[in-house]
CSV table of C-alpha atoms in Angstrom, one decimal:
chain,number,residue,atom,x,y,z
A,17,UNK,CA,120.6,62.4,81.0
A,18,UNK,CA,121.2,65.3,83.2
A,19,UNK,CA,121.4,65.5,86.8
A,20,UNK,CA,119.2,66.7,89.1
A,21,UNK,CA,119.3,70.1,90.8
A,22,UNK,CA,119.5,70.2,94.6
A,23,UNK,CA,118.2,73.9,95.6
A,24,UNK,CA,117.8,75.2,99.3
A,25,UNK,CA,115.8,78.1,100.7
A,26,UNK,CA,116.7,79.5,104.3
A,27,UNK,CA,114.2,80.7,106.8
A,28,UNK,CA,112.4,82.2,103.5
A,29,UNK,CA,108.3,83.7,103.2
A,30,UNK,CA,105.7,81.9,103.5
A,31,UNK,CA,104.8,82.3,99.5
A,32,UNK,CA,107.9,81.1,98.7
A,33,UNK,CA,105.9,77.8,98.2
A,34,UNK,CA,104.7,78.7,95.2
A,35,UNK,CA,108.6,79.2,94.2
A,36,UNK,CA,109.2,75.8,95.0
A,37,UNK,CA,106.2,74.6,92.8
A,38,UNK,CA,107.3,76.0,90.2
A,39,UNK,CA,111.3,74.8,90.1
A,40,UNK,CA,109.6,71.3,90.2
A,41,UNK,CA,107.1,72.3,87.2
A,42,UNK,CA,110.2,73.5,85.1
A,43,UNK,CA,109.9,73.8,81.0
A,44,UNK,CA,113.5,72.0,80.9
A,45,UNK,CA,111.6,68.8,82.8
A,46,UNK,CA,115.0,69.1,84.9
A,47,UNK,CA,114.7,67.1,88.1
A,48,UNK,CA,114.9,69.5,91.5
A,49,UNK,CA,114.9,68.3,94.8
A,50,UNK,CA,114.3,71.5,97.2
A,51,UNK,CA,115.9,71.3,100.8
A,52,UNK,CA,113.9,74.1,102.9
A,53,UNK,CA,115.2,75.1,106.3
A,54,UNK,CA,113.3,77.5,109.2
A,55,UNK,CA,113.3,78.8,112.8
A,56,UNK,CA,109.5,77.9,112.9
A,57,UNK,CA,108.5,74.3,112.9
A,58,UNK,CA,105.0,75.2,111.5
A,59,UNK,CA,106.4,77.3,108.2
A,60,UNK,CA,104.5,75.6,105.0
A,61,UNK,CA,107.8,75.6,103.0
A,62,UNK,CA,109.0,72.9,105.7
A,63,UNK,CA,106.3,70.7,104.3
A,64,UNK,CA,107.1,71.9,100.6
A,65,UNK,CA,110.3,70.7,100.8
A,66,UNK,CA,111.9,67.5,99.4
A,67,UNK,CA,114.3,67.8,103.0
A,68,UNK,CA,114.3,70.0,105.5
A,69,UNK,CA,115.7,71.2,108.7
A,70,UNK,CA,115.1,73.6,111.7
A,71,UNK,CA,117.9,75.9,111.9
A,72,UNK,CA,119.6,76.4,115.2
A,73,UNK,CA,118.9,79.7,116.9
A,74,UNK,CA,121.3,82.5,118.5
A,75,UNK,CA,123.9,82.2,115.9
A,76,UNK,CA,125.5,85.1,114.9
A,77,UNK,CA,126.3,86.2,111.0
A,78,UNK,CA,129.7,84.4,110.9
A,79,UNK,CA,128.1,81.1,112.8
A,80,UNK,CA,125.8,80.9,110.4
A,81,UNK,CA,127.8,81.4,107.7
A,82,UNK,CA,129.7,78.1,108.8
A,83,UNK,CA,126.4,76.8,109.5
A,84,UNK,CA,125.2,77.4,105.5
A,85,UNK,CA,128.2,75.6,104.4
A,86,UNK,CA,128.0,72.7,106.1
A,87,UNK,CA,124.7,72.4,104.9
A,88,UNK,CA,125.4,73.2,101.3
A,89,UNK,CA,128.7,70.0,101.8
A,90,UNK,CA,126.3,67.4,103.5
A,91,UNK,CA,122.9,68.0,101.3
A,92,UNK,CA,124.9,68.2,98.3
A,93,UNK,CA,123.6,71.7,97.0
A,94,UNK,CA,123.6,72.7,93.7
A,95,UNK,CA,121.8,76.5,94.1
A,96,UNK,CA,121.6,78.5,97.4
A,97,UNK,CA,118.9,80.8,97.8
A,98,UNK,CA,120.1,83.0,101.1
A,99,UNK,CA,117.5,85.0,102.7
A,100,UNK,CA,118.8,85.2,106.6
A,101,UNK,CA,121.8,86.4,106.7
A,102,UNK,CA,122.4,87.3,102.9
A,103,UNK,CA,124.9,90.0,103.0
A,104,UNK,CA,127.0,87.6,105.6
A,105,UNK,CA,126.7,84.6,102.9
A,106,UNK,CA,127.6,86.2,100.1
A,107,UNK,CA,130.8,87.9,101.6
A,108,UNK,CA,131.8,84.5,101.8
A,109,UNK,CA,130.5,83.7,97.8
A,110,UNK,CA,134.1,81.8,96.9
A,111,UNK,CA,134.0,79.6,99.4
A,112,UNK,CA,130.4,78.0,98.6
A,113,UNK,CA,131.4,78.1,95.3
A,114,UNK,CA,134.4,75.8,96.2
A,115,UNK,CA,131.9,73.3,97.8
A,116,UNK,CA,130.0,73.3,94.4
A,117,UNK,CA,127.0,75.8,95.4
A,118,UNK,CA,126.5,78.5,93.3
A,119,UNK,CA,124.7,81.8,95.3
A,120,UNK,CA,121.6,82.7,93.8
A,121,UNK,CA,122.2,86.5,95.3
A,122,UNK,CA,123.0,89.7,94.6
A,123,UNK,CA,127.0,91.5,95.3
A,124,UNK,CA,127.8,92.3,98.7
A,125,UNK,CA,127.8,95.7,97.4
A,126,UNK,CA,124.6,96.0,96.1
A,127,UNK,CA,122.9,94.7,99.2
A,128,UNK,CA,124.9,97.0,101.5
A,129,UNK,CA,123.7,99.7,99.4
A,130,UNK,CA,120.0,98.3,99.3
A,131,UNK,CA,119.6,97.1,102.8
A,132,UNK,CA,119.6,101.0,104.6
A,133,UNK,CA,116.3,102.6,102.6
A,134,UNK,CA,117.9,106.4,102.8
A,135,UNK,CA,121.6,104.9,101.5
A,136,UNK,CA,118.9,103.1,98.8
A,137,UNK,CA,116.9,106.6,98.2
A,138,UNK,CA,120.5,108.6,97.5
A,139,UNK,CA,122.5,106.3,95.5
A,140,UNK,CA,119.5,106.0,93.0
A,141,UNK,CA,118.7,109.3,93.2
A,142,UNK,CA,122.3,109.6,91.8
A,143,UNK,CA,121.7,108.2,88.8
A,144,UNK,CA,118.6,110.3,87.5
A,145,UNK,CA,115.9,107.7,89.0
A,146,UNK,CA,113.3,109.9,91.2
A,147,UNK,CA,112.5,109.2,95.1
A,148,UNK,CA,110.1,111.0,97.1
A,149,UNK,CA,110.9,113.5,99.3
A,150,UNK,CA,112.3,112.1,103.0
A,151,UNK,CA,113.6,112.7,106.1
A,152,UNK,CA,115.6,110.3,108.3
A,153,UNK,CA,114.5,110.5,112.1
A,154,UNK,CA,115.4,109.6,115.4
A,155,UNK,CA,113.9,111.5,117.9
A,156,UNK,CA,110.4,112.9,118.9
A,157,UNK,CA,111.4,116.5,117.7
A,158,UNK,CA,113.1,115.3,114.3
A,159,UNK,CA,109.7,113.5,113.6
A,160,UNK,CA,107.4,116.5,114.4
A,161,UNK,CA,109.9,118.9,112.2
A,162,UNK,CA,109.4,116.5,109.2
A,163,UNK,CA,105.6,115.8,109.6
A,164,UNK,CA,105.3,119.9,110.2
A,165,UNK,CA,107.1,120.2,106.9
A,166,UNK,CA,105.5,117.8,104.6
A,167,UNK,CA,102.2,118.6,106.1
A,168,UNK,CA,102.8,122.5,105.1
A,169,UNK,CA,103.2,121.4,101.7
A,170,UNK,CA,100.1,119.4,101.2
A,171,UNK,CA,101.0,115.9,102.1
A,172,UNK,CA,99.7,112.9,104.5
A,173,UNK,CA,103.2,112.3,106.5
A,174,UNK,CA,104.2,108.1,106.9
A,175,UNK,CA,107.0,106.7,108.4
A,176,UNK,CA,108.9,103.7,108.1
A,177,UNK,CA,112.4,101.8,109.8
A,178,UNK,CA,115.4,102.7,107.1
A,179,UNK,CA,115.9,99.0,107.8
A,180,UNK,CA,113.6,96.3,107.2
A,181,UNK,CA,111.4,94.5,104.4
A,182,UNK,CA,107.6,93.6,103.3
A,183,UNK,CA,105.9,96.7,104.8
A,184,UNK,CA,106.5,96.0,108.5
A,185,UNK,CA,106.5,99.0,110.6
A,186,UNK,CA,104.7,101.0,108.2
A,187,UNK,CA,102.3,104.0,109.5
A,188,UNK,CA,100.3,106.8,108.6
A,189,UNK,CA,100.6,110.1,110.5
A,190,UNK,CA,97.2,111.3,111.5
A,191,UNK,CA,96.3,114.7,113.9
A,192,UNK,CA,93.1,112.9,115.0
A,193,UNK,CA,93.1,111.8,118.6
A,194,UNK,CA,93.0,108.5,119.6
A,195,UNK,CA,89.0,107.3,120.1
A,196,UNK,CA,86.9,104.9,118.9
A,197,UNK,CA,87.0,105.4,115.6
A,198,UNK,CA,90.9,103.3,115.8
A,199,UNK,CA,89.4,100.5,117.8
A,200,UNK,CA,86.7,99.8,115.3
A,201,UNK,CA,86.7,97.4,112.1
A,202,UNK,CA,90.3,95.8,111.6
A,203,UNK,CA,93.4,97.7,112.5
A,204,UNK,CA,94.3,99.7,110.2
A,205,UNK,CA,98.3,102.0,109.4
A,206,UNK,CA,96.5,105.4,111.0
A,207,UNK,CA,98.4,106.1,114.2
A,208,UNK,CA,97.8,109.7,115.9
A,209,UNK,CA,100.7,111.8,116.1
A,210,UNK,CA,100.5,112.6,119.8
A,211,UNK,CA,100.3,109.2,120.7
A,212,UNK,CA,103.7,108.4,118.7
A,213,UNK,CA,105.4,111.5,119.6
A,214,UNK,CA,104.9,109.9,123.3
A,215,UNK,CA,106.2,106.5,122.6
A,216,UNK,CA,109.3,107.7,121.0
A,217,UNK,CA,109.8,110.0,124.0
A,218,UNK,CA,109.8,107.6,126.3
A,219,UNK,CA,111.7,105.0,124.5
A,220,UNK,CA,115.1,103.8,125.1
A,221,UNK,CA,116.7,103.9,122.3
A,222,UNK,CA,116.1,106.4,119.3
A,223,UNK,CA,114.3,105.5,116.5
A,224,UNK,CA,115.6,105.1,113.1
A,225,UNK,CA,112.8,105.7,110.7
A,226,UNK,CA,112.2,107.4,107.1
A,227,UNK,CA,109.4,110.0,107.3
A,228,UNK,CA,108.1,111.0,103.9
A,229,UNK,CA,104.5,111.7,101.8
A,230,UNK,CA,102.0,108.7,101.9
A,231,UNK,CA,102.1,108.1,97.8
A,232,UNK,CA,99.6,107.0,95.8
A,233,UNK,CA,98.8,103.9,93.9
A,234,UNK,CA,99.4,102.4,91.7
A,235,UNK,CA,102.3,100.6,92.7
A,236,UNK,CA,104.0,98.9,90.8
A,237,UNK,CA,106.9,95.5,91.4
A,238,UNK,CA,108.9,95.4,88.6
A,239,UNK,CA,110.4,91.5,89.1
A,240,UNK,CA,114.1,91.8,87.2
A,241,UNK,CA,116.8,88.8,86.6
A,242,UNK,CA,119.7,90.1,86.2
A,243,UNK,CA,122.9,88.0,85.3
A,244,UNK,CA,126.7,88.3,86.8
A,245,UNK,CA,127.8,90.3,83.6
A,246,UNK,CA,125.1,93.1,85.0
A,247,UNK,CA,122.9,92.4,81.6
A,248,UNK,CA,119.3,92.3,82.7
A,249,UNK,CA,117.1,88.8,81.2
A,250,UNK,CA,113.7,89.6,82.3
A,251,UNK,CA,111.9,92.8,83.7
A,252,UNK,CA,108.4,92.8,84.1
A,253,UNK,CA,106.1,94.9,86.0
A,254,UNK,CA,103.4,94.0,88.0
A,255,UNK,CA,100.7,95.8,89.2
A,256,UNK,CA,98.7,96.8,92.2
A,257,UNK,CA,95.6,98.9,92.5
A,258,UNK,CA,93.4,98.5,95.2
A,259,UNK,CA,92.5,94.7,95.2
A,260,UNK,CA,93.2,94.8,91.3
A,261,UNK,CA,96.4,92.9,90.0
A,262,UNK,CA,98.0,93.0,86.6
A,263,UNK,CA,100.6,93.3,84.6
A,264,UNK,CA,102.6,96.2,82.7
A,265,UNK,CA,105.8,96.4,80.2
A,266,UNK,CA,105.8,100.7,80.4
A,267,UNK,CA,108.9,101.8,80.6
A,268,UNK,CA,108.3,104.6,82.7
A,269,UNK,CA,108.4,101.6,85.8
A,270,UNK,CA,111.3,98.9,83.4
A,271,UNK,CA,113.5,101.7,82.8
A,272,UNK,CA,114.8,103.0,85.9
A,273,UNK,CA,113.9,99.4,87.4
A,274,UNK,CA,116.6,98.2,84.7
A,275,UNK,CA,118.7,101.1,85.0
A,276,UNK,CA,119.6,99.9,89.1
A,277,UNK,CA,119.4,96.2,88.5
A,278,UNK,CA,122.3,97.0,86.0
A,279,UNK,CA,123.8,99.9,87.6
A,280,UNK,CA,124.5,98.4,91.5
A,281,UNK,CA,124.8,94.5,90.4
A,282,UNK,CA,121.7,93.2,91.7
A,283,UNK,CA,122.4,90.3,90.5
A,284,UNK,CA,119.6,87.3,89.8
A,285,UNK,CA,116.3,88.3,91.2
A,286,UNK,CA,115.8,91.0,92.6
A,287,UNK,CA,112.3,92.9,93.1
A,288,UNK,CA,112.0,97.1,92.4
A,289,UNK,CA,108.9,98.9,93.7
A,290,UNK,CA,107.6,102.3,92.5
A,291,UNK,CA,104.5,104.6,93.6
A,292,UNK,CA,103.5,107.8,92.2
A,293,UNK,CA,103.9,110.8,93.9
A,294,UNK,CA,101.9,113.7,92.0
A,295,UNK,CA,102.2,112.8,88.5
A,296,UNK,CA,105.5,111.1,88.6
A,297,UNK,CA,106.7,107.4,89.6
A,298,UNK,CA,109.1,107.3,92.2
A,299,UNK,CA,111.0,104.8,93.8
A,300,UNK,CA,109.3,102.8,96.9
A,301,UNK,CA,111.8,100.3,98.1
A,302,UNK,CA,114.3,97.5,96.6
A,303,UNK,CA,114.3,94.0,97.7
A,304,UNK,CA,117.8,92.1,97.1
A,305,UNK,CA,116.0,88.7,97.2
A,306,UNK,CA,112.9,87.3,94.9
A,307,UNK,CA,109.6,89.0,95.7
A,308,UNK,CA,107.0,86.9,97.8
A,309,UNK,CA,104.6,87.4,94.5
A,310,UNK,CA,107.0,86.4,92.2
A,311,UNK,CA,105.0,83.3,90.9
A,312,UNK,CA,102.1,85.4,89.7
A,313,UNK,CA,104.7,85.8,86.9
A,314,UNK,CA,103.2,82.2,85.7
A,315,UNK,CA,100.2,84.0,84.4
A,316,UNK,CA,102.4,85.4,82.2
A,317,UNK,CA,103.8,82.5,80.8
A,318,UNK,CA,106.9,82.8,82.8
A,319,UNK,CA,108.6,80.6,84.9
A,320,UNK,CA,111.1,83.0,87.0
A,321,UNK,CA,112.3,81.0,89.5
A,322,UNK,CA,113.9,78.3,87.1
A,323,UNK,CA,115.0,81.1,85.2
A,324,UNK,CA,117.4,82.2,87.8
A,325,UNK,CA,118.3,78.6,88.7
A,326,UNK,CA,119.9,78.0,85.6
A,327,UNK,CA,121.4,81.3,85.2
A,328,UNK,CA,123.3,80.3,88.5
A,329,UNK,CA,124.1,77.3,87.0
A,330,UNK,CA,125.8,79.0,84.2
A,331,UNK,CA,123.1,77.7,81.6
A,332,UNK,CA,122.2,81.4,80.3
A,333,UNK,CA,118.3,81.3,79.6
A,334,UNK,CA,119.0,84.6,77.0
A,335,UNK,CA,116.7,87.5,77.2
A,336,UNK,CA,113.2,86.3,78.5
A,337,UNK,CA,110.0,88.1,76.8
A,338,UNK,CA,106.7,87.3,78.1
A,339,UNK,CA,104.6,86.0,75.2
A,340,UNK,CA,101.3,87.3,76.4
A,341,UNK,CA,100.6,89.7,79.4
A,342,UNK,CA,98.1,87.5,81.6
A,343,UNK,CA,94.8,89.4,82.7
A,344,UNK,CA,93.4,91.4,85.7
A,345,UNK,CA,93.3,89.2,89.0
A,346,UNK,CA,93.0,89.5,92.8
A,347,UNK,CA,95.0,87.3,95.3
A,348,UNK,CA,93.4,85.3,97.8
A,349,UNK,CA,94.2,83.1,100.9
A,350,UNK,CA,94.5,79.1,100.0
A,351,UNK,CA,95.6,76.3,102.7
A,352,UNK,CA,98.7,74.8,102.6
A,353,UNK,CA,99.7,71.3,104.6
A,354,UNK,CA,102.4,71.5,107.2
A,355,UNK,CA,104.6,68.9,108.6
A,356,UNK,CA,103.2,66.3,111.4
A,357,UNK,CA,102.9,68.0,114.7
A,358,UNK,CA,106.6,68.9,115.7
A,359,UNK,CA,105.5,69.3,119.9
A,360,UNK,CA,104.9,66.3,121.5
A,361,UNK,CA,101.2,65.5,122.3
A,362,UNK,CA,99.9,67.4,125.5
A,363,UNK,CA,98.5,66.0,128.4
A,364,UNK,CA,96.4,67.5,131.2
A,365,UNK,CA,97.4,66.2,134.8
A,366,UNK,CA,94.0,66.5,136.9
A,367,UNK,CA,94.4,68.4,140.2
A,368,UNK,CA,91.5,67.1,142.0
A,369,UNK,CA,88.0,66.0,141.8
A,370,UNK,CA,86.0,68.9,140.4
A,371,UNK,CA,82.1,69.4,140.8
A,372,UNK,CA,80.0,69.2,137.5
A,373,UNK,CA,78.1,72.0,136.9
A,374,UNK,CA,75.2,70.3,136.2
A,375,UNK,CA,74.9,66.8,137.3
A,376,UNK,CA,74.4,64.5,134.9
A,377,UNK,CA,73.5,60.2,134.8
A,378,UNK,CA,76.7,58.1,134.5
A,379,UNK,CA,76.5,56.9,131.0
A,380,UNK,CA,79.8,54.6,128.7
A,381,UNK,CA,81.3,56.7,126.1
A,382,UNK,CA,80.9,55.8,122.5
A,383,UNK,CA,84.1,53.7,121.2
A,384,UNK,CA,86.7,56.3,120.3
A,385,UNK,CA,85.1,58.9,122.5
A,386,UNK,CA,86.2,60.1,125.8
A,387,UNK,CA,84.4,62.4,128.3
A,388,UNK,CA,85.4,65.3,130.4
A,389,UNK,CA,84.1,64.1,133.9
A,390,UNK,CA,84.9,67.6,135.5
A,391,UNK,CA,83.8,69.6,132.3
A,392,UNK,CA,81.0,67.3,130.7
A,393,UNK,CA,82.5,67.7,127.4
A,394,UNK,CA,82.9,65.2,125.2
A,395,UNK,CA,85.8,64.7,122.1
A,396,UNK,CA,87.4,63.1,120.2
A,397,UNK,CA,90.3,60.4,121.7
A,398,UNK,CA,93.6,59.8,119.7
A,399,UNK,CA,92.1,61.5,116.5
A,400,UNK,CA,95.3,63.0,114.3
A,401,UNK,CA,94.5,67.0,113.9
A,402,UNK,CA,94.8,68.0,110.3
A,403,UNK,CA,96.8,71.6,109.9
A,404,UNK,CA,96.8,73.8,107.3
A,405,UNK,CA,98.9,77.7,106.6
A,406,UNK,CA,97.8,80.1,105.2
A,407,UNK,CA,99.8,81.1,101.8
A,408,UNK,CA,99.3,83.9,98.9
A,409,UNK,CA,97.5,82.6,95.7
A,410,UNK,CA,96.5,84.1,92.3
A,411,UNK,CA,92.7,84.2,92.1
């Protein structure tokens, strides 16, 4: 009978739920107990988890390095899926492996290539795979030289940090003044030039941003495992148009996406985006870590996740295939249940005798009811609240 397989996620997405789901669903019928750990008390893969933990703040890369294995010794892990602090952790990939954890990560090479977007943009660009056109910025004038110049060639200018993941800090360069038309509907990426020209002006410190075209859909995710002899398992592309989903095995998106899993030892999974600029694909951004959609693999008759587990573990899956390319879909918003409150239960001291606004006869409250007396309000006493998150699901 074989053992179980103790995995742990660090301070990891929200979706990443759906990852969990599916190591405990896996084809082998292998037994996985997940250990989850997060800054935030409320995240739903707390609540996923077999175990869990909140991790302690303030520490720096090499604290919680020693952190990570002292977890890894007392939990008993099997697989370590590092999301904080990844390039730290896997520096140190020799000594988990001494505690018995394998690193379910890329090099340290790879993500010190793929963690600074314009390091990302020329080492690709190296090896024959197209990027847009860019810029890197840090001051007011650098960013009006580069919008001035992509403008003059036909193109919407964006901008985005050289540093960071899933879209955050993302805008589109517009000449429009600011007016009502930004204040109404939901916000929205259009930010008027003049009004970030100012803010970076009267920041202190520079910026350190990537200003290039705004590129057009589709885009496409190619999700890749890759193993430790730099021999892709599984590519497969997934698709994004509008609200539209789907799928794709073209290798004008699997072929470069191959060509840097294999080339820069991204090693596991790792997650490749492409958009098209003009009639081309170019690359959009690399992820070192598995892609918050990942799961929507299962439509394909895929199971990712365990994939990589046992590749960690040294049980090569082989070369992975999808036997059918699942249809169109959309992604919607589905609850999730979190863990019992973690804050203690609130209570509200009374200051002094307070006026009702509209007097009222003295009446007894229902059993299980208590009243306001200042307020007039009645609710319910001692009733548990029921909390739910909010993650990504397949329609």
């Amino acid at each position: 009978m074989l053992s179980r397989v103790r995995v742990w996620l660090n301070r990891t997405y929200a979706e990443n739920v759906f990852f969990m789901d599916q190591l405990r669903r896996n084809p082998s019928d292998r037994a996985v107990e997940i250990h989850a750990t997060h800054g935030d008390p409320d995240s739903p893969v707390l609540a996923a988890a077999d175990t869990a933990d909140l991790e302690p703040e303030g520490l720096s890369p090499a604290g919680y390095v020693e952190y990570a294995l002292d977890q890894c010794a007392r939990r008993g892990i099997d697989v370590f899926v590092p999301r904080l602090h990844q390039a730290a952790i896997v520096a140190h990939r020799a000594e988990f492996a001494a505690a018995g954890t394998a690193l379910l990560a890329p090099t340290p090479e790879a993500i010190a290539v793929f963690e600074d977007k314009a390091t990302a943009y020329e080492a690709v660009a190296s090896v024959g795979v197209p990027v847009p056109p860019w810029r890197r910025v840090s001051s007011a004038n650098q960013l009006l030289a580069a919008v001035d110049e992509l403008e003059a060639a036909g193109h919407k200018a964006c901008f985005k940090p050289a540093a960071g993941a899933g879209g955050v800090g993302f805008r589109v360069i517009t000449r429009a003044p600011f007016s009502l038309m930004h204040l109404s509907g939901f916000p929205g990426p259009y930010v008027p030039l003049d009004t970030v020209l100012t803010a970076v002006r009267e920041a202190d410190e520079p910026v350190d941003w990537l200003v290039m075209p705004r590129l057009a859909e589709p885009e496409v995710s190619v999700d890749c495992l890759t193993g430790p002899d730099n021999r892709v398992r599984l590519a497969v592309g997934r698709t994004k148009n509008g609200r539209r989903r789907g799928f794709t095995l073209d290798d004008r998106w699997l072929a470069p996406a191959r060509l840097i899993a294999e080339g820069f030892g991204l090693h596991y999974l790792s997650n490749i985006q492409f958009r098209m600029f003009g009639e081309q694909p170019v690359l959009l951004d690399i992820n070192t870590r598995p892609a918050g959609g990942l799961h929507q693999l299962s439509l394909c008759g895929i199971n990712a996740p365990w994939a990589a587990v046992q590749l960690a573990l040294g049980e090569d899956p082989g070369e992975i295939e999808p036997p059918f390319l699942g249809q169109d879909y959309a992604v919607v918003s589905g609850p999730r249940p979190l863990r019992p409150v973690s804050l203690p239960r609130q209570r509200v001291e009374e200051t002094g005798a307070l006026l009702p606004a509209v007097p009222a006869p003295a009446a007894e409250p229902d059993a299980g009811v208590t009243t306001d007396a200042g307020s007039g309000v009645t609710t319910e006493a001692d009733t548990p609240a029921t909390a739910t998150a909010t993650a990504t699901a397949p329609a």
